[in-house]
mmCIF file of C-alpha atoms and ligand atoms in Angstrom:
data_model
loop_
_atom_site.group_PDB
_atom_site.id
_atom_site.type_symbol
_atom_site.label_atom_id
_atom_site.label_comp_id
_atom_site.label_asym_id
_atom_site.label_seq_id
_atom_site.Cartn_x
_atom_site.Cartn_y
_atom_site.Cartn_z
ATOM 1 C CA UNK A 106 -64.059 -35.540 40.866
ATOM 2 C CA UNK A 107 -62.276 -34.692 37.995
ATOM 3 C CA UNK A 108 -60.162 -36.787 35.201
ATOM 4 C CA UNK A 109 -56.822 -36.259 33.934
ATOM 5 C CA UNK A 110 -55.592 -38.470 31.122
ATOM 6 C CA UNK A 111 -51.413 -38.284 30.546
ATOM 7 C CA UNK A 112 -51.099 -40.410 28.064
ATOM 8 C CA UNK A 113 -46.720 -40.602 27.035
ATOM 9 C CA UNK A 114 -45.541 -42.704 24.223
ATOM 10 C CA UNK A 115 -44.674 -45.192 26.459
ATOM 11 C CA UNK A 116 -47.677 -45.705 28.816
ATOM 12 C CA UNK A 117 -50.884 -43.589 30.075
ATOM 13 C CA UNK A 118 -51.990 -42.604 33.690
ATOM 14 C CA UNK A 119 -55.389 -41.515 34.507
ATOM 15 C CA UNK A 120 -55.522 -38.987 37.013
ATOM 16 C CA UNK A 121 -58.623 -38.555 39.599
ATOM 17 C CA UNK A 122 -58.735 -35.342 41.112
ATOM 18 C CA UNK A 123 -60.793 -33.984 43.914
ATOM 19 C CA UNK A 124 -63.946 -34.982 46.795
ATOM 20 C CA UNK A 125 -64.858 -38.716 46.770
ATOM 21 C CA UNK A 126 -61.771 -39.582 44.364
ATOM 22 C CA UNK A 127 -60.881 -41.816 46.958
ATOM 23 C CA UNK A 128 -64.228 -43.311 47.702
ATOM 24 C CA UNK A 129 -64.904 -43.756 43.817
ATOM 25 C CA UNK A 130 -61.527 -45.293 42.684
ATOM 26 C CA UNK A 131 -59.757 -47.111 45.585
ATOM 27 C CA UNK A 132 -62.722 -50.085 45.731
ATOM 28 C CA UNK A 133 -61.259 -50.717 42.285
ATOM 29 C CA UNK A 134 -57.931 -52.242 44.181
ATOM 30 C CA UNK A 135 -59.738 -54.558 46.756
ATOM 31 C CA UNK A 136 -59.233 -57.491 45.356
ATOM 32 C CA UNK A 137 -56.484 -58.879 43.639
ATOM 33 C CA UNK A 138 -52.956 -59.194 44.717
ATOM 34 C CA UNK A 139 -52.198 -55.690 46.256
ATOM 35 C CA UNK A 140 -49.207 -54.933 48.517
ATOM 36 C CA UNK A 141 -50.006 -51.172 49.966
ATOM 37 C CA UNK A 142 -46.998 -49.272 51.156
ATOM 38 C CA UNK A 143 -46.939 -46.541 53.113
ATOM 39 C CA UNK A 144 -45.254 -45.200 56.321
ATOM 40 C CA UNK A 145 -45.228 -44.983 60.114
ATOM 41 C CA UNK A 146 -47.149 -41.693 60.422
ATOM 42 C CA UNK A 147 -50.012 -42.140 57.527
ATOM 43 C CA UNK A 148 -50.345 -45.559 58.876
ATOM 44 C CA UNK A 149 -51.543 -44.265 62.480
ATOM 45 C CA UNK A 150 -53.685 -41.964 60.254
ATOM 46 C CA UNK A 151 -54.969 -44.198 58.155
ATOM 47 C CA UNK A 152 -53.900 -47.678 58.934
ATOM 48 C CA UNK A 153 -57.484 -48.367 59.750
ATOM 49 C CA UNK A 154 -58.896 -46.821 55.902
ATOM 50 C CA UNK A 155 -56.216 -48.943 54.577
ATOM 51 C CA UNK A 156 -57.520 -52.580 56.040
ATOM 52 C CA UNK A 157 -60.825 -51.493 55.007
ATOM 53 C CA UNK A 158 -60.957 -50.704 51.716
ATOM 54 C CA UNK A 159 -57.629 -53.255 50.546
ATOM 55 C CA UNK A 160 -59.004 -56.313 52.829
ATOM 56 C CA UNK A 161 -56.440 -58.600 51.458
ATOM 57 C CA UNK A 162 -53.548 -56.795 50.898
ATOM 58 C CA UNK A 163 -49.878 -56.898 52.070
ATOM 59 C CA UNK A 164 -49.006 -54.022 53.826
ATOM 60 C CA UNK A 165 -45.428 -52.939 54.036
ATOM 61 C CA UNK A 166 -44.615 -49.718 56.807
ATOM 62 C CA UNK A 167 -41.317 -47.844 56.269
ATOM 63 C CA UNK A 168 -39.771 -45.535 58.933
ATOM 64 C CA UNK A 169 -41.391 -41.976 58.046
ATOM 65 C CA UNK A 170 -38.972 -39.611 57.132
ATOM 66 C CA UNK A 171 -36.482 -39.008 53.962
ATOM 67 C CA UNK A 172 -33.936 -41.198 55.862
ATOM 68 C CA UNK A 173 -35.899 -43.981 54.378
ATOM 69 C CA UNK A 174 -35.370 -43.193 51.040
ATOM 70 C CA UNK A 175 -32.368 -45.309 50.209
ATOM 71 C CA UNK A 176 -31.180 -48.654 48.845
ATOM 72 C CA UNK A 177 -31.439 -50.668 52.202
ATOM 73 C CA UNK A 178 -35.194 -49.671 52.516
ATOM 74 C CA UNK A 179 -36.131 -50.580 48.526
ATOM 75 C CA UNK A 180 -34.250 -53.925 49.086
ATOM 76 C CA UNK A 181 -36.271 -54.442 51.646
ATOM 77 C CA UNK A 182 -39.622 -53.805 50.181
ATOM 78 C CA UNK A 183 -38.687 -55.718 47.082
ATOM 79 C CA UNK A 184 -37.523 -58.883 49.663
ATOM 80 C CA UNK A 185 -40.668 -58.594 51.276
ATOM 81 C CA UNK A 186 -42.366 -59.207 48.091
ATOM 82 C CA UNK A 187 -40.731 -61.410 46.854
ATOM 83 C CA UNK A 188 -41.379 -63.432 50.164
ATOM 84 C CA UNK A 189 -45.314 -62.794 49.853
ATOM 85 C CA UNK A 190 -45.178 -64.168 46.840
ATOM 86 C CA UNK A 191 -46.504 -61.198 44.883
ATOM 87 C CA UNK A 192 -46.386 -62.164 40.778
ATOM 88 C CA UNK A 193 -45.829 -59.919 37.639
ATOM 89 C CA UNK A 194 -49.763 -58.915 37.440
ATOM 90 C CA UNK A 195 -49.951 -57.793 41.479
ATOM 91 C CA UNK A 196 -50.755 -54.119 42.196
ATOM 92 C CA UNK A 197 -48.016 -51.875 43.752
ATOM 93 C CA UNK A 198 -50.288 -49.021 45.679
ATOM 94 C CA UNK A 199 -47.777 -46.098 47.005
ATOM 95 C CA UNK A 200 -50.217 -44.681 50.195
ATOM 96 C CA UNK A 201 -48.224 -41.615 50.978
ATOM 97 C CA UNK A 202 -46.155 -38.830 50.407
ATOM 98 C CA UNK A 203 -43.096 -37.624 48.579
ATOM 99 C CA UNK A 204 -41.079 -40.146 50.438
ATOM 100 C CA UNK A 205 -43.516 -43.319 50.212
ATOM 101 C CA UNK A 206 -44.474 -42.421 46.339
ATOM 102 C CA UNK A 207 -40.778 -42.294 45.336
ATOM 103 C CA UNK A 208 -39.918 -45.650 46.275
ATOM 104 C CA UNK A 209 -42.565 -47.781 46.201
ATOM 105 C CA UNK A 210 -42.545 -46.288 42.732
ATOM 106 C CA UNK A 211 -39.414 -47.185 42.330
ATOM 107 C CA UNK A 212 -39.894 -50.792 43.913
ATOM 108 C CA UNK A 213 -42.978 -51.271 41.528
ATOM 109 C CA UNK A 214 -40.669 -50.170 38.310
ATOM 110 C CA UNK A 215 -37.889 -53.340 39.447
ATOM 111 C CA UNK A 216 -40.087 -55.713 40.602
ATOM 112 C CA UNK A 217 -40.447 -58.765 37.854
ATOM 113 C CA UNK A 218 -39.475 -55.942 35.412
ATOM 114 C CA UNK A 219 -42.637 -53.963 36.400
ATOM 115 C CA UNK A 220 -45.644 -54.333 38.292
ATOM 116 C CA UNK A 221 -48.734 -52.192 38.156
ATOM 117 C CA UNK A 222 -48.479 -49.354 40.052
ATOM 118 C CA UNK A 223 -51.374 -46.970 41.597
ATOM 119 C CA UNK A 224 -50.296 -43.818 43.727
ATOM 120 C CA UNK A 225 -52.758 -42.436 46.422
ATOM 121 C CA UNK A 226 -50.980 -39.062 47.640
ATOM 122 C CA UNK A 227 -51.270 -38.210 50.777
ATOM 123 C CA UNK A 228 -49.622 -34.638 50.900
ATOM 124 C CA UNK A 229 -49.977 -31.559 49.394
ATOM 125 C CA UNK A 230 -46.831 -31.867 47.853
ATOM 126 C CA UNK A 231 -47.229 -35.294 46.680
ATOM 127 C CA UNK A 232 -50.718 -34.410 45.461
ATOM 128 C CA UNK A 233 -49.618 -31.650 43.537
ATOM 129 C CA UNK A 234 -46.444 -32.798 42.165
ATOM 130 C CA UNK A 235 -44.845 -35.808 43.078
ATOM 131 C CA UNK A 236 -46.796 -38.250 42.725
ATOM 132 C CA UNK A 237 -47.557 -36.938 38.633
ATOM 133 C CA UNK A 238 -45.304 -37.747 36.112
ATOM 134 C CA UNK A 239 -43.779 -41.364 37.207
ATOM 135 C CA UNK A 240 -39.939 -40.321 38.155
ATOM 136 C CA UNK A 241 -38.953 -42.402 40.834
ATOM 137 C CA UNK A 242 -36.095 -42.810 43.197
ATOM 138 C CA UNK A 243 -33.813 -43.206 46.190
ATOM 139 C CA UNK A 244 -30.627 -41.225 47.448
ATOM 140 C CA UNK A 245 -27.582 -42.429 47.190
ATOM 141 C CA UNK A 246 -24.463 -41.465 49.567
ATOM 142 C CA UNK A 247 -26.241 -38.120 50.528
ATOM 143 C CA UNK A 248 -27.050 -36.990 46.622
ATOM 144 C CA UNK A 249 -30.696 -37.053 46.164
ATOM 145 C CA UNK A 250 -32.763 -38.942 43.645
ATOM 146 C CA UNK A 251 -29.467 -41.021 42.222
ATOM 147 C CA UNK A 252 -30.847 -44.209 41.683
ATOM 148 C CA UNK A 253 -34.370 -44.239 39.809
ATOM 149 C CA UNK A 254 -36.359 -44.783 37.200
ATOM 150 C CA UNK A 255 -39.715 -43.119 34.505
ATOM 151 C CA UNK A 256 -42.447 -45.470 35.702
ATOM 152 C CA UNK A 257 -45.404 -43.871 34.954
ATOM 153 C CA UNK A 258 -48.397 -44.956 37.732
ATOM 154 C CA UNK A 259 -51.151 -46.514 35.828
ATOM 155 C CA UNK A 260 -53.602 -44.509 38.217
ATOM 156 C CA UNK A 261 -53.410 -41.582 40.616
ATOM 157 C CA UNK A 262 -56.185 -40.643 43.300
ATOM 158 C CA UNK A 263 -55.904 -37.003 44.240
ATOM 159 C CA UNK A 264 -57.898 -36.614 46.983
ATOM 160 C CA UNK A 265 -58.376 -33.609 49.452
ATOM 161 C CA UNK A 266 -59.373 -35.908 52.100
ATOM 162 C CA UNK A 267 -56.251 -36.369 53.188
ATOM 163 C CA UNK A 268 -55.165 -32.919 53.625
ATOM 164 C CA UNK A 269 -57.266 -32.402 56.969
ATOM 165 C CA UNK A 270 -54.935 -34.099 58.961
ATOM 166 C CA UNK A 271 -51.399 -32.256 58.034
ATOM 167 C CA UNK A 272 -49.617 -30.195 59.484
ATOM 168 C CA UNK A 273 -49.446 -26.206 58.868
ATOM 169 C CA UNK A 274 -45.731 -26.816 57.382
ATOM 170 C CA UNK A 275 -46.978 -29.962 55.202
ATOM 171 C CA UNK A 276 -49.241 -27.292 53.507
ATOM 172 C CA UNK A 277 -46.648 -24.703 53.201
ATOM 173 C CA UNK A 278 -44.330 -27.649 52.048
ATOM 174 C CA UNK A 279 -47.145 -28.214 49.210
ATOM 175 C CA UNK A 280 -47.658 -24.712 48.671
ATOM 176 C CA UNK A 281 -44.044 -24.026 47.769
ATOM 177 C CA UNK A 282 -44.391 -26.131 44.677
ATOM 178 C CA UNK A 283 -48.307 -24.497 43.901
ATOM 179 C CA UNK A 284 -46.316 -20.890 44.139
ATOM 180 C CA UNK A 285 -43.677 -22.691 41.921
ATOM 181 C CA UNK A 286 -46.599 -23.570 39.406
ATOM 182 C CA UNK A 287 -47.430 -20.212 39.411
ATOM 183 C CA UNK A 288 -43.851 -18.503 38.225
ATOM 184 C CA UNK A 289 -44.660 -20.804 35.085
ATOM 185 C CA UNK A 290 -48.123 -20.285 34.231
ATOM 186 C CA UNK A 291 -49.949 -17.342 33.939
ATOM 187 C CA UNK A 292 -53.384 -18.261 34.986
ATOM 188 C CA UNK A 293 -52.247 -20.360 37.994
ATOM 189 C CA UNK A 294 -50.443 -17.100 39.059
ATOM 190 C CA UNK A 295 -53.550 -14.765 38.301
ATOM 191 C CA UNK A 296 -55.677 -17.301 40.657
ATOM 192 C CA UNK A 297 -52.796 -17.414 43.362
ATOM 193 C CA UNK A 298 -52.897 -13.540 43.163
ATOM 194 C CA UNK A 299 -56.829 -13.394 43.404
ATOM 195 C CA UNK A 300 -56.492 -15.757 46.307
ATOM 196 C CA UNK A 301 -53.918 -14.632 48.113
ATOM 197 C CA UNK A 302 -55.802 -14.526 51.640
ATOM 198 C CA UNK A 303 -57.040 -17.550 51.523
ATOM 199 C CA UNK A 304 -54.621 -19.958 50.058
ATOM 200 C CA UNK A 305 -54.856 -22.496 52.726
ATOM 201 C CA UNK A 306 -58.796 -22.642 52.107
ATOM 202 C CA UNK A 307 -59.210 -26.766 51.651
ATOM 203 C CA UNK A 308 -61.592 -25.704 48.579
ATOM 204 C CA UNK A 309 -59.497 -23.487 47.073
ATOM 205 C CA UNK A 310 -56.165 -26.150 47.274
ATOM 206 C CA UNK A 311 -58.480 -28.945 45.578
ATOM 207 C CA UNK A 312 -59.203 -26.474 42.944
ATOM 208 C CA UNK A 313 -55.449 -25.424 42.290
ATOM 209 C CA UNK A 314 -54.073 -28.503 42.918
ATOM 210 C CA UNK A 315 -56.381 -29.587 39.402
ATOM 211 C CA UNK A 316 -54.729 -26.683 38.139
ATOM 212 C CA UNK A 317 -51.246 -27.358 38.612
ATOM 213 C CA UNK A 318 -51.744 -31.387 38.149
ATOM 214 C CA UNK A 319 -53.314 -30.492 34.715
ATOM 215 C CA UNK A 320 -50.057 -27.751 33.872
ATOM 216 C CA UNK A 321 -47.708 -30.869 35.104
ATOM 217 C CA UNK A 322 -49.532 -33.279 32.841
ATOM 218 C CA UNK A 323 -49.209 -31.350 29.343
ATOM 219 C CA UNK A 324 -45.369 -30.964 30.078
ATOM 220 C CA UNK A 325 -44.542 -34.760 31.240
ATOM 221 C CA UNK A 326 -46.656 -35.461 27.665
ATOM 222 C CA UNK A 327 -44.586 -33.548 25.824
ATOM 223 C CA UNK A 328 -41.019 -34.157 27.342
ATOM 224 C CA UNK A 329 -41.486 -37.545 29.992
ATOM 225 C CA UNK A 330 -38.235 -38.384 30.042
ATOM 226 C CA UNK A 331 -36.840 -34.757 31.024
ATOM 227 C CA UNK A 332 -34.727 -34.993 28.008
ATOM 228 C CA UNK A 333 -36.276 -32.372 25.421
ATOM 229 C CA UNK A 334 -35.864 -29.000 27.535
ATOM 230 C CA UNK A 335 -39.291 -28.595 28.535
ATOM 231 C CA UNK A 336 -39.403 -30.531 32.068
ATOM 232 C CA UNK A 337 -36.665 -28.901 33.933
ATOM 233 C CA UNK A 338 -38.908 -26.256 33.699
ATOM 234 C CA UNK A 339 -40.681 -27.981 36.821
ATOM 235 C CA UNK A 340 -37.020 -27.473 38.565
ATOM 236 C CA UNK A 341 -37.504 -23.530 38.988
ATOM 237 C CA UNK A 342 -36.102 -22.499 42.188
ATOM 238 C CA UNK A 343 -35.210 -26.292 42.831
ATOM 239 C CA UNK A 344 -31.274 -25.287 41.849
ATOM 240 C CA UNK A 345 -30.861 -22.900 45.068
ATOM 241 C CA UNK A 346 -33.378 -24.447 46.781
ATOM 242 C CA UNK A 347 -32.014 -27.687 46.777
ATOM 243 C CA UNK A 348 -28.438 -26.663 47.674
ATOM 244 C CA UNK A 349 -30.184 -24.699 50.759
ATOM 245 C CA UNK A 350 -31.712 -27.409 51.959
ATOM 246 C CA UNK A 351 -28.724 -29.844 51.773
ATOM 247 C CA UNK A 352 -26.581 -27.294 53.693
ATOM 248 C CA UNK A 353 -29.541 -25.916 56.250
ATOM 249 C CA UNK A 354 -31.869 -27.976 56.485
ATOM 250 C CA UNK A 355 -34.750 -27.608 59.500
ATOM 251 C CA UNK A 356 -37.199 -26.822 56.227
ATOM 252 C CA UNK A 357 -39.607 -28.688 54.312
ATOM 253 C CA UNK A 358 -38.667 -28.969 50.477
ATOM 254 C CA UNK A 359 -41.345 -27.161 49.663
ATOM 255 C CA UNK A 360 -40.360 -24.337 51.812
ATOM 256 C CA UNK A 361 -36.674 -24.711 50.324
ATOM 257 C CA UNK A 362 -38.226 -23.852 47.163
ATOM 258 C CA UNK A 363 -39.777 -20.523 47.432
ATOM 259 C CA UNK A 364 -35.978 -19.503 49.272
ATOM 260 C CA UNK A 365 -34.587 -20.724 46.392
ATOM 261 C CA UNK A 366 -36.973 -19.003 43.984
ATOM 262 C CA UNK A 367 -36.385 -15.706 46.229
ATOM 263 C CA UNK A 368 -32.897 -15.972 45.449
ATOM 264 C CA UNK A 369 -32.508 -16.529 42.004
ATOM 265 C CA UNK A 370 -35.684 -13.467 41.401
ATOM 266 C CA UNK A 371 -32.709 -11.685 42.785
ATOM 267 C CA UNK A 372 -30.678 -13.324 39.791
ATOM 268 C CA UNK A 373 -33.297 -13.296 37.040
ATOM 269 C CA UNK A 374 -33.754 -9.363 37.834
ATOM 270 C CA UNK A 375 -30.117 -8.241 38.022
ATOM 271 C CA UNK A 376 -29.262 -9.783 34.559
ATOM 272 C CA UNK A 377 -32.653 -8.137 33.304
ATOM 273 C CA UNK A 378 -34.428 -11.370 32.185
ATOM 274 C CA UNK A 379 -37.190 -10.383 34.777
ATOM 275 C CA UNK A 380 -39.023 -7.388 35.330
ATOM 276 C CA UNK A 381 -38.959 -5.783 38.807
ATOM 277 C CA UNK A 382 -42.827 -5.776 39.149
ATOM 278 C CA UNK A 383 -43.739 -8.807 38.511
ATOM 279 C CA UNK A 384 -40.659 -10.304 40.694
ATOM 280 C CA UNK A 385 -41.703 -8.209 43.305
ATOM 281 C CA UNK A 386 -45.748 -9.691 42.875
ATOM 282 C CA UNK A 387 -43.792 -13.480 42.893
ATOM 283 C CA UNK A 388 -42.196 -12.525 45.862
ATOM 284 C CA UNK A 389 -45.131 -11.339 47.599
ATOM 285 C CA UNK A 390 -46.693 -14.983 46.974
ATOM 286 C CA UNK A 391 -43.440 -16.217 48.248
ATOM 287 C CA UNK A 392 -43.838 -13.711 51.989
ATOM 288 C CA UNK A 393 -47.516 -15.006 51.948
ATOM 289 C CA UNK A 394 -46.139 -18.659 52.348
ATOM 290 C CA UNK A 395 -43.026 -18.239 54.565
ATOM 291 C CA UNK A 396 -43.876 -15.302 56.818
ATOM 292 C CA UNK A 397 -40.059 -14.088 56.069
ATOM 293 C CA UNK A 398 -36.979 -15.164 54.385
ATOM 294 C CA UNK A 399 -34.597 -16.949 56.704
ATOM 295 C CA UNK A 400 -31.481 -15.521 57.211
ATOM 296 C CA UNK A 401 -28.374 -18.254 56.112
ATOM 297 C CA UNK A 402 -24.555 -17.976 56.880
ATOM 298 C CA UNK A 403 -21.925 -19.255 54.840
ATOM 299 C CA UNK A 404 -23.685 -18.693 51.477
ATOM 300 C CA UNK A 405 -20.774 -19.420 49.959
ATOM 301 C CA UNK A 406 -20.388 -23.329 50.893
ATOM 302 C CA UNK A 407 -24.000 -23.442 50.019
ATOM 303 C CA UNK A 408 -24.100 -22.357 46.743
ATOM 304 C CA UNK A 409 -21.088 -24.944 46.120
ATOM 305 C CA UNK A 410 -23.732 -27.721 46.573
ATOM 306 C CA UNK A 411 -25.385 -26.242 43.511
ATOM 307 C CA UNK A 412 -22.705 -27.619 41.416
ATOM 308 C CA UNK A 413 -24.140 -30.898 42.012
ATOM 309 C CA UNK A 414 -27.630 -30.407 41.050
ATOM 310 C CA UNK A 415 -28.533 -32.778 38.086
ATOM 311 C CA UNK A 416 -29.390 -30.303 35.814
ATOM 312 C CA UNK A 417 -26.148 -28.984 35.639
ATOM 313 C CA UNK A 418 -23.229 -29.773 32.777
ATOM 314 C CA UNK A 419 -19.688 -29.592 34.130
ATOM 315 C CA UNK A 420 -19.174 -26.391 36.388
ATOM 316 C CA UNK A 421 -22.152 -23.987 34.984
ATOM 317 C CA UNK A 422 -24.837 -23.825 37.412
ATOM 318 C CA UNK A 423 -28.495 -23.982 35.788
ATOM 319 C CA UNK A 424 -31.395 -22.194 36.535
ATOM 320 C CA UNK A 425 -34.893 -21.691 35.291
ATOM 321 C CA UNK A 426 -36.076 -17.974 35.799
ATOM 322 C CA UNK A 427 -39.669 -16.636 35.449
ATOM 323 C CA UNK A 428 -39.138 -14.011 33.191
ATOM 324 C CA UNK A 429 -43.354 -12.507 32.644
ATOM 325 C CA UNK A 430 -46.538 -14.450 33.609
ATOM 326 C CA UNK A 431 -46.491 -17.993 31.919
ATOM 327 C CA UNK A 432 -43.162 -17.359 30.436
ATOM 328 C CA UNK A 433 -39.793 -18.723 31.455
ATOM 329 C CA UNK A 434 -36.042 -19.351 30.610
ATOM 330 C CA UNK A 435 -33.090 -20.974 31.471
ATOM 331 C CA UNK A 436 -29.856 -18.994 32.785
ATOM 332 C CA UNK A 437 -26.080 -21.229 32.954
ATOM 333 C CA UNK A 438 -23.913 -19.701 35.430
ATOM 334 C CA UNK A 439 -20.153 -20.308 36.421
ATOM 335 C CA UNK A 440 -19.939 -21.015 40.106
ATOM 336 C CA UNK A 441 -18.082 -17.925 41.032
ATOM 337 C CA UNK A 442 -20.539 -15.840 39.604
ATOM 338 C CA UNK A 443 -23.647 -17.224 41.166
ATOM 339 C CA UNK A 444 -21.958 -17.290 44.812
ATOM 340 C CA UNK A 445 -21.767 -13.411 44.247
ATOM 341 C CA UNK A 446 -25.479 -12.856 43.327
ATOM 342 C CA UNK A 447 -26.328 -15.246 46.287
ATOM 343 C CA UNK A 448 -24.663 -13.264 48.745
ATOM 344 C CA UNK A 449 -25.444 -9.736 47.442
ATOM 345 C CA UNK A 450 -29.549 -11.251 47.584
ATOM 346 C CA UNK A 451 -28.809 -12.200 51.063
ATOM 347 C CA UNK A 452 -27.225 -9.121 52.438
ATOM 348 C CA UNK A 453 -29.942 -6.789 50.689
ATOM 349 C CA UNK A 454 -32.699 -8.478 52.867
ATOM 350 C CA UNK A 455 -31.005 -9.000 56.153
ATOM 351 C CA UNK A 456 -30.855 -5.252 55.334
ATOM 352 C CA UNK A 457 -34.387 -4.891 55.030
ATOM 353 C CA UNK A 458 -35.283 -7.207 58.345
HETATM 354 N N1 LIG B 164 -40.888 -32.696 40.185
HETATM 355 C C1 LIG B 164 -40.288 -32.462 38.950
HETATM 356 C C2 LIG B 164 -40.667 -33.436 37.878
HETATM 357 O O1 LIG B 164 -41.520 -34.275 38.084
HETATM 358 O O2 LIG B 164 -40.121 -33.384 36.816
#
């Protein structure tokens, strides 16, 4: 087990990484006034782990699924503990993934102004991003991550333990945002590239998830509040991605991500920010994830939902493009022009298939 210290002007969060993170830390929660929430799926995983080690807590199940991440479900959370009688110096534990991390996040931030808060990911994804950082939210009216808060966790427990029981597409789901990690930093992309036959080894994801926890960390230090350029770095391939996803859907975000990275290669190449090798050694991590690029219709409708991406200021669309190992930038395009890059990416593959 490793140790991760972000420390922010505002607040720190220590960061346990690795085997028997889980084991060593979560005894640390048993007592006291704890209210665990988590969701329908990890609790038939690990309802039983949960009673164990946080005997007296309050446990609070949501519906699994992103259809739970709204403002009906955080009321609820917050009226439950208000109900249970939980006071300003109880312990808000987040026992999930993306999903459950978000808004019990979120739900710790409100409650009595802020309440301790301790996430235990139990994704890839969440492990490797998500659940670092402290952004919070829930959707609002179909737009994603509206309502929210910075509410950094005061501890996070990183362990692999959890990963035995997901899916295939949870890991690709996590391994969209490792491959992500990788387009930013050069070593993360020189191990990806070492280990490209075995990145769903348990041993090597423990190792890289370090890696790409401890890349996450020195950016949130530097720029928490997403306000000083350096964060929406952590966006690449979210822009396209994102607007994919909204208009396709039958993906995990994850998976949304490397499409969208795909894509805007294609973009980062034709304006000559991005040389053709290394897009083509990106995109070779991206194949070694998805299998194959799916092929969408209607590109142009999609690409109109990247007008709404948050990064955005009125109608350019923004997007952060690898341009060598460990370097990036960003590119602002007008709408029209980024529909015609999307669609001349998409009909030079379905040429290829
Ligand atoms: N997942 C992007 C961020 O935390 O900023």
């Amino acid at each position: 087990m490793r140790k991760i210290l972000l420390e922010t002007g505002f607040s720190n969060s220590e960061i346990f990484c690795g085997t028997g993170a889980f084991e060593a830390r979560a005894k640390g929660y048993a007592c006291g006034q704890v209210c665990v929430i988590t969701d329908t799926n990890v609790n038939a995983l690990y309802g039983e782990l949960i009673n164990k080690t946080f005997p007296e807590c309050f446990l609070t199940v949501i519906p699994a699924g992103e259809e739970s991440k709204n403002p009906k479900t955080l009321l609820k959370i917050l009226n439950d503990m208000l109900k249970r009688g939980m006071h300003r110096n109880c312990t808000v534990i987040a026992f999930g993934g993306g999903v459950v991390g978000d808004i019990a996040g979120l739900a710790a931030s409100l409650y009595m102004r802020g309440v301790s808060l301790v996430q235990i990911p139990t994704t890839l994804l969440s492990q490797v991003d998500s659940s670092v950082g402290g952004k919070t939210a829930v959707d609002l009216n179909g737009v994603k991550n509206v309502i929210g808060t910075f509410y950094q966790p005061k501890e996070v427990i990183v362990d692999p333990l959890f990963l035995k029981t997901l899916p295939p597409r949870e890991i690709n789901c996590g391994l969209g945002e490792i491959v992500k990690y990788g387009a930013l930093d050069g070593a993360i992309y020189k191990k990806l590239n070492e280990n490209i036959n075995n990145l769903r080894d348990y041993g090597f994801l423990e190792e890289i998830t370090y890696d790409c926890i401890l890349y996450k960390a020195d950016i949130v230090k530097r720029d928490e509040r997403d306000d000083k350029g350096l964060r929406k770095a952590l966006n690449l391939g979210h822009t396209t991605g994102h607007a994919f996803e909204l208009n396709y859907g039958g993906r995990s975000h994850g998976e949304f991500v490397l499409i969208g990275m795909y894509y805007e290669l294609y973009i980062a190449v034709k304006r000559g920010i991005c040389g053709g090798q290394y897009a083509e050694a990106l995109k070779n991590l991206i194949y070694e994830v998805l299998g194959a690029m799916p092929c969408y219709p209607n590109i142009s409708d999609a690409a109109k939902a990247a007008v709404h991406d948050k990064k955005n200021d009125d109608a350019d669309i923004a997007l952060i493009l690898p341009v060598s190992e460990g370097e990036w930038t960003e590119l602002k395009l007008g709408l029209k022009e980024y529909t015609r890059y999307l669609k001349e990416c998409a009909s030079e593959f379905r040429g290829l298939l």
